[in-house]
PDB file of C-alpha atoms in Angstrom:
ATOM      1  CA  ARG N 268     -23.771 -14.524  15.480  1.00 37.00           C
ATOM      2  CA  ARG N 269     -22.178 -11.090  15.200  1.00 38.00           C
ATOM      3  CA  GLN N 270     -23.336  -7.822  13.772  1.00 39.00           C
ATOM      4  CA  ARG N 271     -21.180  -5.268  12.010  1.00 38.00           C
ATOM      5  CA  GLN N 272     -22.339  -1.816  11.123  1.00 38.00           C
ATOM      6  CA  MET N 273     -21.339   0.318   8.172  1.00 38.00           C
ATOM      7  CA  CYS N 274     -21.967   4.033   7.957  1.00 36.00           C
ATOM      8  CA  ILE N 275     -22.869   5.268   4.515  1.00 38.00           C
ATOM      9  CA  ARG N 276     -22.751   8.979   3.750  1.00 37.00           C
ATOM     10  CA  ASP N 277     -23.630  10.652   0.499  1.00 36.00           C
ATOM     11  CA  SER N 278     -22.768  14.139  -0.660  1.00 34.00           C
ATOM     12  CA  ILE N 279     -25.597  15.768   1.316  1.00 33.00           C
ATOM     13  CA  LYS N 280     -24.447  14.226   4.591  1.00 36.00           C
ATOM     14  CA  ALA N 281     -27.467  11.967   4.957  1.00 37.00           C
ATOM     15  CA  PHE N 282     -26.734   9.055   7.238  1.00 41.00           C
ATOM     16  CA  ALA N 283     -27.873   5.463   6.876  1.00 41.00           C
ATOM     17  CA  LEU N 284     -27.047   2.415   8.934  1.00 44.00           C
ATOM     18  CA  ILE N 285     -26.749  -1.074   7.501  1.00 42.00           C
ATOM     19  CA  GLU N 286     -26.581  -4.083   9.762  1.00 43.00           C
ATOM     20  CA  VAL N 287     -24.843  -7.155   8.394  1.00 43.00           C
ATOM     21  CA  ASP N 288     -25.330 -10.473  10.164  1.00 44.00           C
ATOM     22  CA  ILE N 289     -22.293 -12.722  10.093  1.00 44.00           C
ATOM     23  CA  THR N 290     -23.172 -16.326  10.813  1.00 46.00           C
ATOM     24  CA  ARG N 291     -20.321 -18.800  11.033  1.00 45.00           C
ATOM     25  CA  GLY N 292     -22.309 -21.999  11.433  1.00 52.00           C
ATOM     26  CA  ASN N 293     -20.928 -24.199  14.190  1.00 49.00           C
ATOM     27  CA  LEU N 294     -17.587 -22.363  14.350  1.00 52.00           C
ATOM     28  CA  ASN N 295     -16.633 -20.215  17.296  1.00 51.00           C
ATOM     29  CA  PRO N 296     -17.050 -16.517  16.583  1.00 50.00           C
ATOM     30  CA  LEU N 297     -13.861 -14.634  15.841  1.00 47.00           C
ATOM     31  CA  PRO N 298     -13.001 -11.706  18.084  1.00 50.00           C
ATOM     32  CA  VAL N 299     -13.892  -8.721  15.924  1.00 51.00           C
ATOM     33  CA  ALA N 300     -13.273  -5.081  16.723  1.00 53.00           C
ATOM     34  CA  VAL N 301     -16.437  -3.414  15.501  1.00 54.00           C
ATOM     35  CA  SER N 302     -16.047   0.127  14.286  1.00 59.00           C
ATOM     36  CA  PRO N 303     -17.940   2.243  11.788  1.00 66.00           C
ATOM     37  CA  LEU N 304     -16.734   2.128   8.204  1.00 72.00           C
ATOM     38  CA  SER N 305     -17.444   5.140   6.045  1.00 76.00           C
ATOM     39  CA  ILE N 306     -18.343   4.378   2.447  1.00 79.00           C
ATOM     40  CA  ASP N 307     -18.486   7.209  -0.057  1.00 79.00           C
ATOM     41  CA  ASN N 308     -18.700   7.952  -3.761  1.00 78.00           C
ATOM     42  CA  LYS N 309     -15.250   8.759  -5.170  1.00 72.00           C
ATOM     43  CA  SER N 310     -16.723  10.294  -8.321  1.00 71.00           C
ATOM     44  CA  LYS N 311     -19.106  12.767  -6.687  1.00 66.00           C
ATOM     45  CA  GLU N 312     -18.946  16.286  -8.032  1.00 72.00           C
ATOM     46  CA  LYS N 313     -19.556  18.219  -4.795  1.00 76.00           C
ATOM     47  CA  GLY N 314     -18.141  17.839  -1.337  1.00 75.00           C
ATOM     48  CA  GLU N 315     -15.167  16.032   0.070  1.00 79.00           C
ATOM     49  CA  VAL N 316     -14.823  12.280  -0.283  1.00 75.00           C
ATOM     50  CA  GLN N 317     -15.153  10.921   3.249  1.00 75.00           C
ATOM     51  CA  GLY N 318     -14.816   7.205   2.896  1.00 78.00           C
ATOM     52  CA  ILE N 319     -13.805   4.140   0.978  1.00 81.00           C
ATOM     53  CA  SER N 320     -15.540   3.386  -2.300  1.00 84.00           C
ATOM     54  CA  PRO N 321     -17.326   0.045  -2.730  1.00 87.00           C
ATOM     55  CA  MET N 322     -14.858  -0.845  -5.496  1.00 89.00           C
ATOM     56  CA  GLU N 323     -11.942  -0.201  -3.125  1.00 88.00           C
ATOM     57  CA  LEU N 324     -13.639  -2.531  -0.647  1.00 88.00           C
ATOM     58  CA  LEU N 325     -13.573  -5.254  -3.311  1.00 91.00           C
ATOM     59  CA  LEU N 326      -9.816  -4.808  -3.690  1.00 92.00           C
ATOM     60  CA  MET N 327      -9.429  -4.917   0.093  1.00 89.00           C
ATOM     61  CA  GLY N 328     -11.414  -8.160   0.021  1.00 91.00           C
ATOM     62  CA  VAL N 329      -8.963  -9.679  -2.471  1.00 93.00           C
ATOM     63  CA  ALA N 330      -6.025  -8.747  -0.211  1.00 92.00           C
ATOM     64  CA  GLY N 331      -7.729  -9.940   2.958  1.00 90.00           C
ATOM     65  CA  CYS N 332      -8.918 -13.243   1.527  1.00 93.00           C
ATOM     66  CA  SER N 333      -5.638 -14.178  -0.115  1.00 93.00           C
ATOM     67  CA  SER N 334      -3.627 -13.065   2.944  1.00 92.00           C
ATOM     68  CA  ILE N 335      -5.627 -15.416   5.143  1.00 91.00           C
ATOM     69  CA  ASP N 336      -5.136 -18.234   2.622  1.00 94.00           C
ATOM     70  CA  ILE N 337      -1.390 -17.710   2.268  1.00 94.00           C
ATOM     71  CA  VAL N 338      -0.796 -17.624   6.019  1.00 93.00           C
ATOM     72  CA  ALA N 339      -3.002 -20.706   6.562  1.00 93.00           C
ATOM     73  CA  ILE N 340      -1.207 -22.651   3.811  1.00 95.00           C
ATOM     74  CA  LEU N 341       2.206 -21.778   5.262  1.00 94.00           C
ATOM     75  CA  ASN N 342       1.078 -22.461   8.852  1.00 93.00           C
ATOM     76  CA  LYS N 343      -0.025 -25.977   7.852  1.00 95.00           C
ATOM     77  CA  GLN N 344       3.612 -26.547   6.873  1.00 96.00           C
ATOM     78  CA  LYS N 345       4.754 -25.206  10.267  1.00 94.00           C
ATOM     79  CA  ILE N 346       5.939 -22.002   8.583  1.00 93.00           C
ATOM     80  CA  ASN N 347       5.243 -18.634  10.187  1.00 90.00           C
ATOM     81  CA  PRO N 348       6.022 -15.705   7.894  1.00 91.00           C
ATOM     82  CA  THR N 349       7.412 -12.687   9.727  1.00 90.00           C
ATOM     83  CA  THR N 350       5.866 -10.189   7.298  1.00 89.00           C
ATOM     84  CA  LEU N 351       2.984 -10.291   4.845  1.00 91.00           C
ATOM     85  CA  LYS N 352       1.857  -7.134   3.073  1.00 91.00           C
ATOM     86  CA  MET N 353      -0.097  -6.681  -0.145  1.00 91.00           C
ATOM     87  CA  ASP N 354      -0.428  -3.912  -2.668  1.00 91.00           C
ATOM     88  CA  VAL N 355      -3.555  -4.301  -4.814  1.00 92.00           C
ATOM     89  CA  LYS N 356      -4.295  -2.164  -7.874  1.00 92.00           C
ATOM     90  CA  GLY N 357      -7.506  -2.447  -9.832  1.00 92.00           C
ATOM     91  CA  HIS N 358      -7.862  -1.313 -13.438  1.00 93.00           C
ATOM     92  CA  ARG N 359     -11.317  -0.277 -14.625  1.00 92.00           C
ATOM     93  CA  LYS N 360     -12.934   0.863 -17.829  1.00 86.00           C
ATOM     94  CA  GLU N 361     -13.992   4.253 -16.450  1.00 82.00           C
ATOM     95  CA  SER N 362     -15.890   5.188 -19.613  1.00 86.00           C
ATOM     96  CA  GLU N 363     -18.255   2.215 -19.298  1.00 89.00           C
ATOM     97  CA  VAL N 364     -21.280   1.778 -17.069  1.00 90.00           C
ATOM     98  CA  PRO N 365     -20.974  -0.291 -15.012  1.00 90.00           C
ATOM     99  CA  SER N 366     -17.248   0.348 -14.689  1.00 90.00           C
ATOM    100  CA  LEU N 367     -15.942  -3.138 -13.921  1.00 92.00           C
ATOM    101  CA  PHE N 368     -12.438  -4.197 -13.048  1.00 94.00           C
ATOM    102  CA  TYR N 369     -10.855  -5.817 -16.099  1.00 95.00           C
ATOM    103  CA  GLN N 370      -7.495  -6.414 -14.382  1.00 95.00           C
ATOM    104  CA  ILE N 371      -6.307  -6.615 -10.790  1.00 95.00           C
ATOM    105  CA  ASP N 372      -2.588  -6.616  -9.963  1.00 95.00           C
ATOM    106  CA  VAL N 373      -1.515  -7.900  -6.557  1.00 94.00           C
ATOM    107  CA  THR N 374       2.019  -7.544  -5.243  1.00 94.00           C
ATOM    108  CA  ILE N 375       2.658  -9.795  -2.259  1.00 94.00           C
ATOM    109  CA  TYR N 376       5.496  -8.866   0.092  1.00 93.00           C
ATOM    110  CA  LEU N 377       6.480 -11.929   2.129  1.00 93.00           C
ATOM    111  CA  GLU N 378       9.367 -12.315   4.550  1.00 93.00           C
ATOM    112  CA  GLY N 379      10.511 -15.197   6.674  1.00 93.00           C
ATOM    113  CA  ASP N 380      12.889 -18.103   7.079  1.00 94.00           C
ATOM    114  CA  PHE N 381      11.507 -20.489   4.447  1.00 96.00           C
ATOM    115  CA  SER N 382      12.040 -21.213   0.770  1.00 97.00           C
ATOM    116  CA  ALA N 383      10.940 -19.054  -2.134  1.00 97.00           C
ATOM    117  CA  ASP N 384       9.252 -22.125  -3.621  1.00 98.00           C
ATOM    118  CA  LYS N 385       6.980 -22.382  -0.556  1.00 97.00           C
ATOM    119  CA  ALA N 386       6.076 -18.686  -0.907  1.00 97.00           C
ATOM    120  CA  LYS N 387       5.273 -19.125  -4.618  1.00 97.00           C
ATOM    121  CA  ARG N 388       3.209 -22.243  -4.012  1.00 98.00           C
ATOM    122  CA  ALA N 389       1.170 -20.676  -1.194  1.00 97.00           C
ATOM    123  CA  ALA N 390       0.326 -17.647  -3.360  1.00 97.00           C
ATOM    124  CA  GLN N 391      -0.481 -19.844  -6.352  1.00 97.00           C
ATOM    125  CA  LEU N 392      -2.845 -22.029  -4.313  1.00 97.00           C
ATOM    126  CA  SER N 393      -4.571 -18.986  -2.880  1.00 97.00           C
ATOM    127  CA  PHE N 394      -5.259 -17.295  -6.199  1.00 96.00           C
ATOM    128  CA  GLU N 395      -5.891 -20.402  -8.285  1.00 95.00           C
ATOM    129  CA  LYS N 396      -7.867 -22.509  -5.818  1.00 96.00           C
ATOM    130  CA  TYR N 397      -8.870 -21.071  -2.450  1.00 96.00           C
ATOM    131  CA  CYS N 398      -9.542 -17.313  -2.457  1.00 95.00           C
ATOM    132  CA  SER N 399     -13.294 -16.986  -2.890  1.00 95.00           C
ATOM    133  CA  VAL N 400     -13.093 -13.243  -3.500  1.00 96.00           C
ATOM    134  CA  SER N 401     -10.598 -13.644  -6.364  1.00 96.00           C
ATOM    135  CA  LYS N 402     -12.577 -16.539  -7.823  1.00 96.00           C
ATOM    136  CA  THR N 403     -15.737 -14.396  -7.697  1.00 96.00           C
ATOM    137  CA  LEU N 404     -14.035 -11.570  -9.620  1.00 96.00           C
ATOM    138  CA  GLU N 405     -12.261 -13.897 -12.055  1.00 95.00           C
ATOM    139  CA  PRO N 406     -15.021 -13.967 -14.726  1.00 95.00           C
ATOM    140  CA  THR N 407     -14.617 -10.220 -15.365  1.00 94.00           C
ATOM    141  CA  ALA N 408     -11.070  -9.435 -14.185  1.00 96.00           C
ATOM    142  CA  LYS N 409      -7.707 -11.012 -14.908  1.00 97.00           C
ATOM    143  CA  ILE N 410      -5.949 -11.275 -11.569  1.00 97.00           C
ATOM    144  CA  ASN N 411      -2.151 -11.164 -11.650  1.00 97.00           C
ATOM    145  CA  HIS N 412      -0.032 -11.763  -8.583  1.00 97.00           C
ATOM    146  CA  HIS N 413       3.657 -11.032  -8.091  1.00 97.00           C
ATOM    147  CA  ILE N 414       5.759 -11.965  -5.086  1.00 97.00           C
ATOM    148  CA  ILE N 415       8.548 -10.042  -3.423  1.00 96.00           C
ATOM    149  CA  PHE N 416      10.120 -12.591  -1.081  1.00 97.00           C
ATOM    150  CA  ASN N 417      12.694 -11.347   1.437  1.00 97.00           C
ATOM    151  CA  GLY N 418      13.197  -8.296  -0.769  1.00 96.00           C
ATOM    152  CA  VAL N 419      13.692 -10.241  -4.018  1.00 97.00           C
ATOM    153  CA  ALA N 420      11.149 -10.376  -6.861  1.00 97.00           C
ATOM    154  CA  LEU N 421      10.268 -13.967  -7.723  1.00 95.00           C
TER     155      LEU N 421
END
């Protein structure tokens, strides 16, 4: 059982602490570097934005979840990519409340000594079957993924 802490600050510099329990069942705990994470309101009218918005955290969750999936899928085939980076852009209807993502575009940058077909298949399996974060957002947002493999768009 591990605890992570998030620092939340609003425009008047009030400070709150949230403790999140992470229980992994019978699995060994992962080594986690615990550090404060500032969350802030990007649309506030006064003061400087001093953290990540909750909606940006959702996009980071998509990248993190699918990255883990893609690497795990390739590793099961004895493939170790040398580079994996993601660029995630979320599109929202800013005029609506709540302002939901209606589209999320993910560009996956993969490099390594393996076939483009393996890269495509790993990404496809992640987004269509395994990534819980993407599958959670799927009812309200179309999620598109594009792959740049060894510098070439697939």
